[in-house]
Amino acid sequence: MKRIINILLITLPLLLMQMSCTEDWLKPKPLSFYSPENVYVDEAGFRALLTTLRKDIKYEYYDVYNLSMLEFSASDLGIPTFQPDWTQLTPSGSFYLHLSMFNKAYEFIKNANVAVSRIDNIEWKDQQVRNSILAEALFFRSYWYYRLVNSYGDIPWVGEEISGAKLDFQTYSRWAIIDKIQRDMEFAVKWLPEKAAIGFVTKYAGLHLLTEIYLANTEFDKAIASATEVINGPYALMTTRFGSWATDKKRNVLWDLHRVENKGLAANKEAIFITIDRFVAPADAKASLGTFTMRNFVPSWWTIPDKTGGRGFDWNLAMGDTIGQGNSDSNANYFQSHSVWSEFGYNWKNTPDLRRCDINWVEMEELTFNNPKSPNYKQKCTWEYLIDKADTTWMWRAFPIYKTFVDPKFGRPEGRPRGGNGDYYVFRLAETYLLRAEAYFWKNQLALAAADINMVRQRSKANPISSGDVTIDYIFHERARELYTEERRHNEMVRVSNIMAKLNLSGYSLNNISEKNWYYDRVMKYNNWYSEPRYSRIGGPKAFISPYNIYWPIPQSIINANTMGRINQNIGYQGAENNVPPIETIE
Amino acid sequence: MKKNRCRDGVWPFFYQILRKMKLTLMLLFLTVLTSIAADSYSQSVKLTLKLENTRIEDVLGRIEDKSKFRFFYNEEIDLEKKISLNASDESIVNILDEIFRDKGIHYEIIDRQIILSKDANNSTSVFQQQKTISGKVTDNLGVGLPGVSVVLKGTTTGVISDMDGKYTIAKVPANAILQFSFVGMKTQEFVVSGKEIVNVKMEEETVGIDEVVAIGYGTVKKSDLTGSVASVKVSDFKTLPTMQVSDMLTGTVAGFYAKQSASAAGGSSMEVRGPTSLSAGTTPLIVLDGVIFNGNISEINPNDIEKIDILKDASSAAIYGSKAASGVVILTTLKGKKGKPTINFSTKIGMSEAASDYRPLDGEEYLKFRGEYLRSLSNYTLPKNYFTRPDRLPDDVSIDSWRSYSSSPNSDNTIEYLNRHKLQTTEVEQYLAGKSVDWYDMVVVPGLRQDYDLSISGGTDNITYYWSLGAVDNEGIIKGDAYSSIRSRINLDFKINNWLNVGINAQYADQDQSAVKASLSRVYRVSPWSKPNNDDGTINLRPMGLVTAEHPLMEYYGTDSYRKANSFFSSIFAQLTLPYGITYKLSYQPSNSWTKNYKFYGDQSTVGIADHVGGYGTRGEYSTFKWMVDNLLKWNKKFGIHNFDVTLLQSAEQNRGWNTDITNETFSPNLYLGYHALQFGIKPSITNDDYEATGDALMGRLNYTMADKYFLTASIRRDGYSAFGQKNPRAVFPAVALAWLISEEGFFQSEFINRMKLRLSWGVNGNRDIGMYSALANLSDNKWYDGSKVMIGVYNSTLANSELRWERTQSLNTGLDIGLFKSKIDLSVDYYDMSTTDLLMSRVLPRLTGFQNIMSNLGELGNRGFEMTLNTVNISKPNLIWRSNLVFSLNRNKIRKLFGDMGTYTLLGEERSGELPDFSNQWFPGQPIDVVWNYKILGIWQEDEAAEAAKYLLKPGDYKAEDANGDYKYVNTDDKKFIGYDKPRYRIGLRNEFSFLKNFTASLFVRADLGHIGAFSSATQSSSEFDRFSMSGMPVPYWTPENPTNDYARLDFVSVRRSVFGGGLNIYKPMSFVRIQDFSISYSLPNTLIQKWDIKNMKIFSSVRNLYCFSKWPGFDPESSQTPMPRTYTIGIDITL
């Protein structure tokens, strides 16, 4: 009997445990992850989403292949070294980020849309807080749409959080999207804060973006007004030495301005919006390999052979630490390193322009073979030992070390000198000046345009220009001089191409923009890679580009997956024949 | 850093236990167990008998019908008297007392045997005497059988038959029962009944109709089976190096698909009857001793397994409902048997080596390769002898003209020769020093394998026990690959009284998974002209002087790893025998696992110095607790020719897990403390990942048999699981099966067919093997550093789907079992047709949504197949028995529906309309999952085809593929074809067993997987930078103008021109193989010899696994693809005391 009681004592609790199995029993209980329902319930939840949006923008500048590198590779200033033949750029095959940018940008837009769609799901005690959060979300959404329309033209508009398997997206016209983000940003700048810590979005960052959007929308007066608000804001072009190298007499203010450690300093009055990336951050809070400036924008100097055909250089030695283990993924051209500096009788050698001064640039002839094992050790670098001179540009060209150099003492995520963790400018006041100059130019107020350009030039001790010098080409020359490695070059060239087409300037028209456009014409005019096609490096294909490459292809995977609707392909790429007219308005 | 790994070796531990546990102690332990005496069958059985005026003999017959009692008596006993009896639910003792009252007959109950004798008062009764009994034991051919154990039942007294099969046993009580047993023979019992000579003819135990088969929550006789169940004879594998249960299933069961693992841990993939899902798991459910086993199959010691039954058709599996769509593997462990303790010790020592080699290029070959590569880069414009070694120039090329190939040649011809190959500085130095490295032999090494197993089992009337301890210590054939484990099991069954049994089946496993393997792929990347060690003897991390070409042993040396997985699984049960043939069983299965996963990457590892700075350490602590409760009610009743067996189940379960990962990096002041002190780093990080899932189930099953000819099984199960959308947490799975034993029918007259059964079954099963939180939207975190502190960001990382539900596999099975020539030939064939609907699929979304996909129920998949199992006894002679077992199976699978999106698309060059394929996953409606869609390679463009090749932007030496529409473009939708299948089309296994010269047995298992192809990645080396690594894959015989092969492209093909092939190009090669998978031979020592040492059985054996493989696959092995397959030689000994 006692045994029976024992058994019952064991079994009863088990049975009772089962009795308790009500409907709740099968309810999933998430333990270690958040779900939307328990996060977007208060301000902190929304702020956490904004943190993600701030991090998303780092996709522009960091790690092996990044958009910043692509923007210059797809421009008048260089080529994508490893795939310069644009006929190979197809909707389903891509070497660089021409396709993945599209996917990533929509992922970032999704993050912003979650905030936009859910903002009124909760009660806000303070409408100011609501609006400022909404404003920042709209800023990032507009930023990515602005990037998308200037890379891909007409694209689908996704304006709210998606809750299920939506498969019927449609293409909206580029202009409809620009209109929409203009309205969004006009709201946003009212609510973005005047002041914020570095890395955070201020009203002025909003106004800078809005200026670009106004320009894109040919709203030049408004562009001038918004740019003026930034210029009159708490910023100034840096004209005096500051930051970590300030006491080094050999250097100059431009060197200071482009040190990663100086970009976020309070003393730096020129930064409007920067991204932060520091080596001291934990692994998952920083870019895994950091900026790739010492690899993307630096030629592969260390592969230059010595007279035995062996390696005359060793990047493991000190020289590698300052120059970087260049790979020239974005292969700049002679125009960028030389021709653009020839003006007012000066050339790249004797120009007073600090942006091309000797201390800020490295000429290959300045290098000496540093491999102690080489018979040419300590001798001047030469290209005469190259078997095939096709290699020369990939390995051999001058480069602006003042922009590429990341001091190893700020930490480098791995042994190879390829850059390292460091802050990056997104918006800098110099660009705001050049944007306003462009707006003045379109309005034919050339004196005002020249004045803005001269603001930038004078800081670099370059000769001032006169109003007669101002052309759209000149503005882009100036941008090349000032903003190489920083600006969104392709993006801005496409923006201008559309302005000219819309205004029917120089014979351009929106109807045939994929056959004839300013972007292509300027590329062909200044980018000698295409005018005299040759191999960018041994074994590589020849450079080739067509007018339709102004826009990149819409990924075929997206068109395929969108089974219930039609997403247009850009003209010139396979599948464009199935296009339907895009939607022209967005609520 | 010096290699300093602290693995807990299995060996020392094992010795320790042996040392501590002296035999006396073990015996003490056993004595304690056996002293727990309890009651026997006679007390638990209650009988109801109502008889009028019936002969006692007939009454006894009725008792035998209604119970398992058997009466034994001799002719002296008079049973002709007639009696009347009215017993209702009486014990046998009461009934017998009633029957034999005043009849002068005495009875004695020994378990289920009842022995009748003349009244005990009669002092001359033979049953009171003790005699010496002798006799001869023969096999069915009358040949004397040595080594048969003859035991007085219920005692430990016994002898073994001699070489002629003769035995003599003294002091046998006249009422004793003699038990004759021999491995492979049916155990026989004889009542002595006063005889002095007892001759016994032993019969072979035929694996066949009398076999009991586990069917889930119970067992049936194989003859009563309605579904498709395959059983594996575990004894066949006792001589083979089986690390895991799944090692026994590679190719041996029709319809069971398993791929051997090449690792030291062993184990293989498992799949029953083909894939029933596109994205959910398709590993079969494991049932261990009647309860669902949620752990890893590697926790189970294969030496503990007595029997493996595989439920293949839906009806058999349906009682496991939601988890059974991929089939069920039922494992039954060894249990103690009544009798004196038996100790079994076995050991297997073996050696593994690569079954086939694939060597990288040696020093000279490598230089040739570099020259050829650079020549192909120059498009063969460089002179033919540009890369020729100056002392090997052909006669018509002078050294001066050779030198003139370069504009400013080095004064030293050798240096010039090397420079032309663009070698690294280190390579040049090593070449000049004449030191090349054989990386392959440093990485692919022989491995030692050890397996020790000890078990003790036995029992009394009231308790049976089985305890085992097994230790495995294995080295793989890749340097550093190792695995060791200690596994122990205890099975106890207590019979408390005549209505209650309680017991426990428990196992504990301790697995060491710390191994860090050397990198095989680097063997093919690093130059043979490398410097493997620095001058101070430490390893040279970048042995050829390139950052990207790391030392193949770098991780092996540079990582300090400790990974231990401990697990405990048990089933505690109580079984109540209730009136009216009802039994109730309650069982509770708690299971725990704990894993420690510690790694430290020091200053001699990429992770520790390049990915992180100043060392990187991780500590993972993972634990799980799972429990399940089963309430099982069974009812078994026979009404005349109708037999009912009903099973009802109620079950609930909960799975919980707690994972913690801690990492830190940049340690100071030094790295000596490794993972033991992660607090000394400067960037700590913690991740927790806990989870919880719950499930419940209700199940009912009826087995109905009529006249032992017609069989019906019907079952229904309802399952609930928390991972599914909250709109559909539960689903119902019905099944029904019929069988007809035609050979039992009166009209069935056949001379050679002695048995024929037809089976038919239908059922529905589910699959719940998806992520526990698949239905929920998930936020992921995103850390961002604002310049002074880390901020946690969040973002939506998955989309919710509250309608997510179970995958359902409906299947139909028909089978036929035939026994021919007195079951000398035994044939089973099955045909099945399965259809899976509501496929759980990760639906690809347009990335515009910000998500790549969403889990949804779409799609439909079909599997049809045929299976055949043929068992034959080919020769059965005194000195040779030869048995064969042939299995054959094929499965044809078809995607019937995918996402249900209709439209027009291009495929195979045609504009088609209908359901759209999923190009990214290469899933095509109407095609099998494993169809290969790629370019059909016609060969290599040769030099005389240069003009034609150029139209494709290709050059001579590049791959030539079929251009279906002749447009001089390779567009995937136009030109790719369905060129084959990457899963075997036919699978065959043939086992031959030989018993010869009395004590020898040998077996040979040959397996064939036929008709499939596989991508050979080395044929399209993915690196475009041959100038930096030797190669990124295994060397292949490439094309050159001098060697215009048609198999593999020229060396610079991939650098640019591979992109000509839209949608990617892969080169497929045949993967069919015929493998001599197992050969073993064993010798049982004659009993006359071992008896002297009190040994019951002793066997020595030897085996080889993966002896030889016939295949055209260019890589290592068609089963392991691009890694070597181990060939293992084993010797072993098995002793039973």
PDB file of N, CA, C and O in Angstrom, chain A residues 3-4 11 18 25-26 28-29 32-34 40 48 52 55 110 167 284 308 315 413-414 539 563, chain B residues 419 496 499 547 586 610 631 650 653 690 692 694-695 726 773 778-779 782-783 793-794 796 901 1056:
ATOM      1  N   ARG A   3       3.667   1.538  -1.211  1.00  0.00           N
ATOM      2  CA  ARG A   3       4.225   1.706  -2.540  1.00  0.00           C
ATOM      3  C   ARG A   3       3.247   2.428  -3.458  1.00  0.00           C
ATOM      4  O   ARG A   3       3.618   3.287  -4.240  1.00  0.00           O
ATOM      5  N   ILE A   4       1.995   2.029  -3.311  1.00  0.00           N
ATOM      6  CA  ILE A   4       0.976   2.653  -4.151  1.00  0.00           C
ATOM      7  C   ILE A   4       0.918   4.149  -3.868  1.00  0.00           C
ATOM      8  O   ILE A   4       0.859   4.984  -4.779  1.00  0.00           O
ATOM      9  N   THR A  11       3.152  10.172  -9.603  1.00  0.00           N
ATOM     10  CA  THR A  11       2.392  10.348 -10.837  1.00  0.00           C
ATOM     11  C   THR A  11       1.426  11.526 -10.791  1.00  0.00           C
ATOM     12  O   THR A  11       1.198  12.168 -11.808  1.00  0.00           O
ATOM     13  N   GLN A  18      -0.168  18.014 -16.629  1.00  0.00           N
ATOM     14  CA  GLN A  18      -0.841  17.892 -17.914  1.00  0.00           C
ATOM     15  C   GLN A  18      -2.193  18.581 -17.914  1.00  0.00           C
ATOM     16  O   GLN A  18      -2.616  19.148 -18.904  1.00  0.00           O
ATOM     17  N   TRP A  25      -0.827  26.789 -23.352  1.00  0.00           N
ATOM     18  CA  TRP A  25       0.303  25.862 -23.407  1.00  0.00           C
ATOM     19  C   TRP A  25       1.099  25.983 -24.693  1.00  0.00           C
ATOM     20  O   TRP A  25       2.311  25.867 -24.703  1.00  0.00           O
ATOM     21  N   LEU A  26       0.388  26.235 -25.793  1.00  0.00           N
ATOM     22  CA  LEU A  26       1.074  26.251 -27.080  1.00  0.00           C
ATOM     23  C   LEU A  26       1.422  27.658 -27.565  1.00  0.00           C
ATOM     24  O   LEU A  26       1.751  27.853 -28.712  1.00  0.00           O
ATOM     25  N   PRO A  28       3.721  30.578 -28.218  1.00  0.00           N
ATOM     26  CA  PRO A  28       5.177  30.720 -28.227  1.00  0.00           C
ATOM     27  C   PRO A  28       5.645  31.790 -27.246  1.00  0.00           C
ATOM     28  O   PRO A  28       4.981  32.820 -27.092  1.00  0.00           O
ATOM     29  N   LYS A  29       6.725  31.491 -26.592  1.00  0.00           N
ATOM     30  CA  LYS A  29       7.231  32.443 -25.586  1.00  0.00           C
ATOM     31  C   LYS A  29       8.636  32.882 -25.979  1.00  0.00           C
ATOM     32  O   LYS A  29       9.616  32.217 -25.649  1.00  0.00           O
ATOM     33  N   SER A  32      14.722  35.455 -25.751  1.00  0.00           N
ATOM     34  CA  SER A  32      15.952  36.231 -25.899  1.00  0.00           C
ATOM     35  C   SER A  32      15.929  37.173 -27.086  1.00  0.00           C
ATOM     36  O   SER A  32      16.962  37.588 -27.562  1.00  0.00           O
ATOM     37  N   PHE A  33      14.772  37.420 -27.625  1.00  0.00           N
ATOM     38  CA  PHE A  33      14.753  38.419 -28.698  1.00  0.00           C
ATOM     39  C   PHE A  33      13.536  39.314 -28.526  1.00  0.00           C
ATOM     40  O   PHE A  33      12.538  38.920 -27.932  1.00  0.00           O
ATOM     41  N   TYR A  34      13.664  40.489 -29.043  1.00  0.00           N
ATOM     42  CA  TYR A  34      12.552  41.427 -28.990  1.00  0.00           C
ATOM     43  C   TYR A  34      11.627  41.200 -30.171  1.00  0.00           C
ATOM     44  O   TYR A  34      12.023  40.730 -31.222  1.00  0.00           O
ATOM     45  N   TYR A  40       8.270  48.734 -29.817  1.00  0.00           N
ATOM     46  CA  TYR A  40       7.802  50.035 -30.319  1.00  0.00           C
ATOM     47  C   TYR A  40       6.617  50.516 -29.503  1.00  0.00           C
ATOM     48  O   TYR A  40       5.528  50.740 -30.018  1.00  0.00           O
ATOM     49  N   ALA A  48      15.681  53.428 -30.474  1.00  0.00           N
ATOM     50  CA  ALA A  48      16.532  52.283 -30.817  1.00  0.00           C
ATOM     51  C   ALA A  48      16.500  52.022 -32.333  1.00  0.00           C
ATOM     52  O   ALA A  48      17.487  51.626 -32.940  1.00  0.00           O
ATOM     53  N   THR A  52      19.620  52.269 -35.413  1.00  0.00           N
ATOM     54  CA  THR A  52      19.875  51.402 -36.572  1.00  0.00           C
ATOM     55  C   THR A  52      20.000  52.229 -37.844  1.00  0.00           C
ATOM     56  O   THR A  52      20.884  52.000 -38.676  1.00  0.00           O
ATOM     57  N   LYS A  55      23.292  53.709 -38.128  1.00  0.00           N
ATOM     58  CA  LYS A  55      24.322  52.724 -38.472  1.00  0.00           C
ATOM     59  C   LYS A  55      24.219  52.338 -39.952  1.00  0.00           C
ATOM     60  O   LYS A  55      25.233  52.082 -40.607  1.00  0.00           O
ATOM     61  N   LYS A 110      13.115  50.174 -45.299  1.00  0.00           N
ATOM     62  CA  LYS A 110      12.201  49.402 -44.447  1.00  0.00           C
ATOM     63  C   LYS A 110      12.346  49.803 -42.983  1.00  0.00           C
ATOM     64  O   LYS A 110      11.358  50.022 -42.284  1.00  0.00           O
ATOM     65  N   LEU A 167       3.734  41.185 -53.058  1.00  0.00           N
ATOM     66  CA  LEU A 167       4.400  40.762 -54.295  1.00  0.00           C
ATOM     67  C   LEU A 167       3.963  41.599 -55.485  1.00  0.00           C
ATOM     68  O   LEU A 167       4.172  41.214 -56.625  1.00  0.00           O
ATOM     69  N   ASP A 284      31.036  44.254 -32.811  1.00  0.00           N
ATOM     70  CA  ASP A 284      29.775  44.360 -33.535  1.00  0.00           C
ATOM     71  C   ASP A 284      29.251  45.787 -33.599  1.00  0.00           C
ATOM     72  O   ASP A 284      28.162  46.028 -34.094  1.00  0.00           O
ATOM     73  N   THR A 308      64.707  42.038 -61.205  1.00  0.00           N
ATOM     74  CA  THR A 308      64.688  40.583 -61.350  1.00  0.00           C
ATOM     75  C   THR A 308      63.280  40.093 -61.678  1.00  0.00           C
ATOM     76  O   THR A 308      63.065  38.913 -61.920  1.00  0.00           O
ATOM     77  N   TRP A 315      54.907  45.492 -48.411  1.00  0.00           N
ATOM     78  CA  TRP A 315      53.997  46.383 -47.684  1.00  0.00           C
ATOM     79  C   TRP A 315      53.996  46.111 -46.187  1.00  0.00           C
ATOM     80  O   TRP A 315      53.431  46.859 -45.407  1.00  0.00           O
ATOM     81  N   PRO A 413      41.908  47.047 -37.778  1.00  0.00           N
ATOM     82  CA  PRO A 413      41.289  45.778 -37.396  1.00  0.00           C
ATOM     83  C   PRO A 413      42.049  44.552 -37.851  1.00  0.00           C
ATOM     84  O   PRO A 413      41.676  43.456 -37.522  1.00  0.00           O
ATOM     85  N   GLU A 414      43.068  44.655 -38.589  1.00  0.00           N
ATOM     86  CA  GLU A 414      43.828  43.463 -38.939  1.00  0.00           C
ATOM     87  C   GLU A 414      45.205  43.873 -39.390  1.00  0.00           C
ATOM     88  O   GLU A 414      45.521  45.048 -39.505  1.00  0.00           O
ATOM     89  N   GLY A 539      45.435  40.849 -67.504  1.00  0.00           N
ATOM     90  CA  GLY A 539      44.397  39.831 -67.353  1.00  0.00           C
ATOM     91  C   GLY A 539      43.006  40.385 -67.262  1.00  0.00           C
ATOM     92  O   GLY A 539      42.032  39.654 -67.325  1.00  0.00           O
ATOM     93  N   THR A 563       6.011  38.778 -58.202  1.00  0.00           N
ATOM     94  CA  THR A 563       5.258  38.039 -59.205  1.00  0.00           C
ATOM     95  C   THR A 563       3.901  38.639 -59.534  1.00  0.00           C
ATOM     96  O   THR A 563       3.323  38.317 -60.566  1.00  0.00           O
TER      97      THR A 563
ATOM     98  N   ASN B 419      62.352  34.085 -61.685  1.00  0.00           N
ATOM     99  CA  ASN B 419      61.690  35.385 -61.805  1.00  0.00           C
ATOM    100  C   ASN B 419      60.550  35.333 -62.813  1.00  0.00           C
ATOM    101  O   ASN B 419      59.525  35.975 -62.642  1.00  0.00           O
ATOM    102  N   ILE B 496       7.241  -4.996  -9.077  1.00  0.00           N
ATOM    103  CA  ILE B 496       6.927  -4.767  -7.668  1.00  0.00           C
ATOM    104  C   ILE B 496       5.962  -5.828  -7.157  1.00  0.00           C
ATOM    105  O   ILE B 496       6.131  -6.422  -6.112  1.00  0.00           O
ATOM    106  N   TRP B 499       0.751  -6.473 -10.282  1.00  0.00           N
ATOM    107  CA  TRP B 499       0.113  -5.465 -11.123  1.00  0.00           C
ATOM    108  C   TRP B 499       0.965  -4.219 -11.389  1.00  0.00           C
ATOM    109  O   TRP B 499       0.543  -3.324 -12.088  1.00  0.00           O
ATOM    110  N   VAL B 547      50.210  37.044 -47.104  1.00  0.00           N
ATOM    111  CA  VAL B 547      49.257  37.093 -46.000  1.00  0.00           C
ATOM    112  C   VAL B 547      48.080  36.158 -46.255  1.00  0.00           C
ATOM    113  O   VAL B 547      47.539  35.544 -45.357  1.00  0.00           O
ATOM    114  N   LEU B 586       2.669   4.961 -17.459  1.00  0.00           N
ATOM    115  CA  LEU B 586       2.983   6.376 -17.354  1.00  0.00           C
ATOM    116  C   LEU B 586       4.489   6.479 -17.465  1.00  0.00           C
ATOM    117  O   LEU B 586       5.218   5.789 -16.754  1.00  0.00           O
ATOM    118  N   ALA B 610      44.488  38.979 -36.701  1.00  0.00           N
ATOM    119  CA  ALA B 610      44.030  39.781 -37.839  1.00  0.00           C
ATOM    120  C   ALA B 610      42.563  40.151 -37.680  1.00  0.00           C
ATOM    121  O   ALA B 610      42.204  41.320 -37.749  1.00  0.00           O
ATOM    122  N   ASN B 631       1.156   9.288 -21.279  1.00  0.00           N
ATOM    123  CA  ASN B 631       0.175   8.441 -20.597  1.00  0.00           C
ATOM    124  C   ASN B 631      -0.328   7.463 -21.633  1.00  0.00           C
ATOM    125  O   ASN B 631      -0.908   7.856 -22.637  1.00  0.00           O
ATOM    126  N   GLN B 650      -1.758   9.990 -24.408  1.00  0.00           N
ATOM    127  CA  GLN B 650      -1.818  11.419 -24.183  1.00  0.00           C
ATOM    128  C   GLN B 650      -0.409  11.839 -23.819  1.00  0.00           C
ATOM    129  O   GLN B 650       0.266  11.166 -23.046  1.00  0.00           O
ATOM    130  N   GLU B 653       4.935  17.886 -23.845  1.00  0.00           N
ATOM    131  CA  GLU B 653       6.382  18.056 -23.797  1.00  0.00           C
ATOM    132  C   GLU B 653       6.758  19.524 -23.727  1.00  0.00           C
ATOM    133  O   GLU B 653       5.980  20.405 -24.113  1.00  0.00           O
ATOM    134  N   ASP B 690      18.044  32.170 -25.252  1.00  0.00           N
ATOM    135  CA  ASP B 690      17.240  31.155 -24.576  1.00  0.00           C
ATOM    136  C   ASP B 690      15.994  30.874 -25.403  1.00  0.00           C
ATOM    137  O   ASP B 690      15.553  31.724 -26.167  1.00  0.00           O
ATOM    138  N   GLU B 692      12.179  28.359 -25.675  1.00  0.00           N
ATOM    139  CA  GLU B 692      11.224  27.465 -25.047  1.00  0.00           C
ATOM    140  C   GLU B 692      10.201  27.073 -26.106  1.00  0.00           C
ATOM    141  O   GLU B 692       9.690  27.918 -26.828  1.00  0.00           O
ATOM    142  N   THR B 694       6.800  24.230 -26.732  1.00  0.00           N
ATOM    143  CA  THR B 694       5.926  23.278 -26.051  1.00  0.00           C
ATOM    144  C   THR B 694       5.120  22.504 -27.088  1.00  0.00           C
ATOM    145  O   THR B 694       4.867  22.995 -28.188  1.00  0.00           O
ATOM    146  N   GLY B 695       4.717  21.320 -26.690  1.00  0.00           N
ATOM    147  CA  GLY B 695       3.909  20.510 -27.594  1.00  0.00           C
ATOM    148  C   GLY B 695       2.989  19.602 -26.803  1.00  0.00           C
ATOM    149  O   GLY B 695       3.204  19.350 -25.613  1.00  0.00           O
ATOM    150  N   GLN B 726      -0.285  31.073 -34.422  1.00  0.00           N
ATOM    151  CA  GLN B 726      -1.282  30.885 -33.382  1.00  0.00           C
ATOM    152  C   GLN B 726      -2.677  30.625 -33.929  1.00  0.00           C
ATOM    153  O   GLN B 726      -3.582  30.269 -33.196  1.00  0.00           O
ATOM    154  N   TYR B 773      10.664  29.770 -33.444  1.00  0.00           N
ATOM    155  CA  TYR B 773       9.978  31.062 -33.472  1.00  0.00           C
ATOM    156  C   TYR B 773       9.735  31.525 -34.909  1.00  0.00           C
ATOM    157  O   TYR B 773       9.651  32.712 -35.175  1.00  0.00           O
ATOM    158  N   ASN B 778      10.615  39.106 -35.590  1.00  0.00           N
ATOM    159  CA  ASN B 778      11.796  39.134 -34.762  1.00  0.00           C
ATOM    160  C   ASN B 778      12.454  40.486 -34.884  1.00  0.00           C
ATOM    161  O   ASN B 778      12.552  41.021 -35.982  1.00  0.00           O
ATOM    162  N   LEU B 779      12.898  41.020 -33.796  1.00  0.00           N
ATOM    163  CA  LEU B 779      13.735  42.210 -33.908  1.00  0.00           C
ATOM    164  C   LEU B 779      15.163  41.778 -33.649  1.00  0.00           C
ATOM    165  O   LEU B 779      15.409  41.016 -32.720  1.00  0.00           O
ATOM    166  N   ASN B 782      21.399  45.827 -33.177  1.00  0.00           N
ATOM    167  CA  ASN B 782      22.349  46.458 -34.053  1.00  0.00           C
ATOM    168  C   ASN B 782      23.144  47.406 -33.167  1.00  0.00           C
ATOM    169  O   ASN B 782      22.595  48.365 -32.655  1.00  0.00           O
ATOM    170  N   LYS B 783      24.378  47.102 -32.963  1.00  0.00           N
ATOM    171  CA  LYS B 783      25.116  47.971 -32.038  1.00  0.00           C
ATOM    172  C   LYS B 783      25.802  49.087 -32.810  1.00  0.00           C
ATOM    173  O   LYS B 783      26.376  48.870 -33.863  1.00  0.00           O
ATOM    174  N   GLY B 793      20.752  49.417 -31.175  1.00  0.00           N
ATOM    175  CA  GLY B 793      19.688  49.705 -32.127  1.00  0.00           C
ATOM    176  C   GLY B 793      18.873  48.449 -32.363  1.00  0.00           C
ATOM    177  O   GLY B 793      19.318  47.346 -32.060  1.00  0.00           O
ATOM    178  N   VAL B 794      17.664  48.605 -32.855  1.00  0.00           N
ATOM    179  CA  VAL B 794      16.865  47.424 -33.205  1.00  0.00           C
ATOM    180  C   VAL B 794      16.355  47.581 -34.631  1.00  0.00           C
ATOM    181  O   VAL B 794      16.281  48.686 -35.151  1.00  0.00           O
ATOM    182  N   ASN B 796      13.538  45.315 -37.505  1.00  0.00           N
ATOM    183  CA  ASN B 796      12.726  44.128 -37.774  1.00  0.00           C
ATOM    184  C   ASN B 796      13.518  43.222 -38.704  1.00  0.00           C
ATOM    185  O   ASN B 796      13.874  43.627 -39.799  1.00  0.00           O
ATOM    186  N   ASP B 901       2.662  30.985 -58.001  1.00  0.00           N
ATOM    187  CA  ASP B 901       2.627  32.216 -58.792  1.00  0.00           C
ATOM    188  C   ASP B 901       2.679  31.848 -60.271  1.00  0.00           C
ATOM    189  O   ASP B 901       3.603  31.207 -60.720  1.00  0.00           O
ATOM    190  N   VAL B1056      38.293  35.897 -66.203  1.00  0.00           N
ATOM    191  CA  VAL B1056      37.364  36.825 -66.829  1.00  0.00           C
ATOM    192  C   VAL B1056      36.236  36.078 -67.528  1.00  0.00           C
ATOM    193  O   VAL B1056      35.062  36.352 -67.336  1.00  0.00           O
TER     194      VAL B1056
END
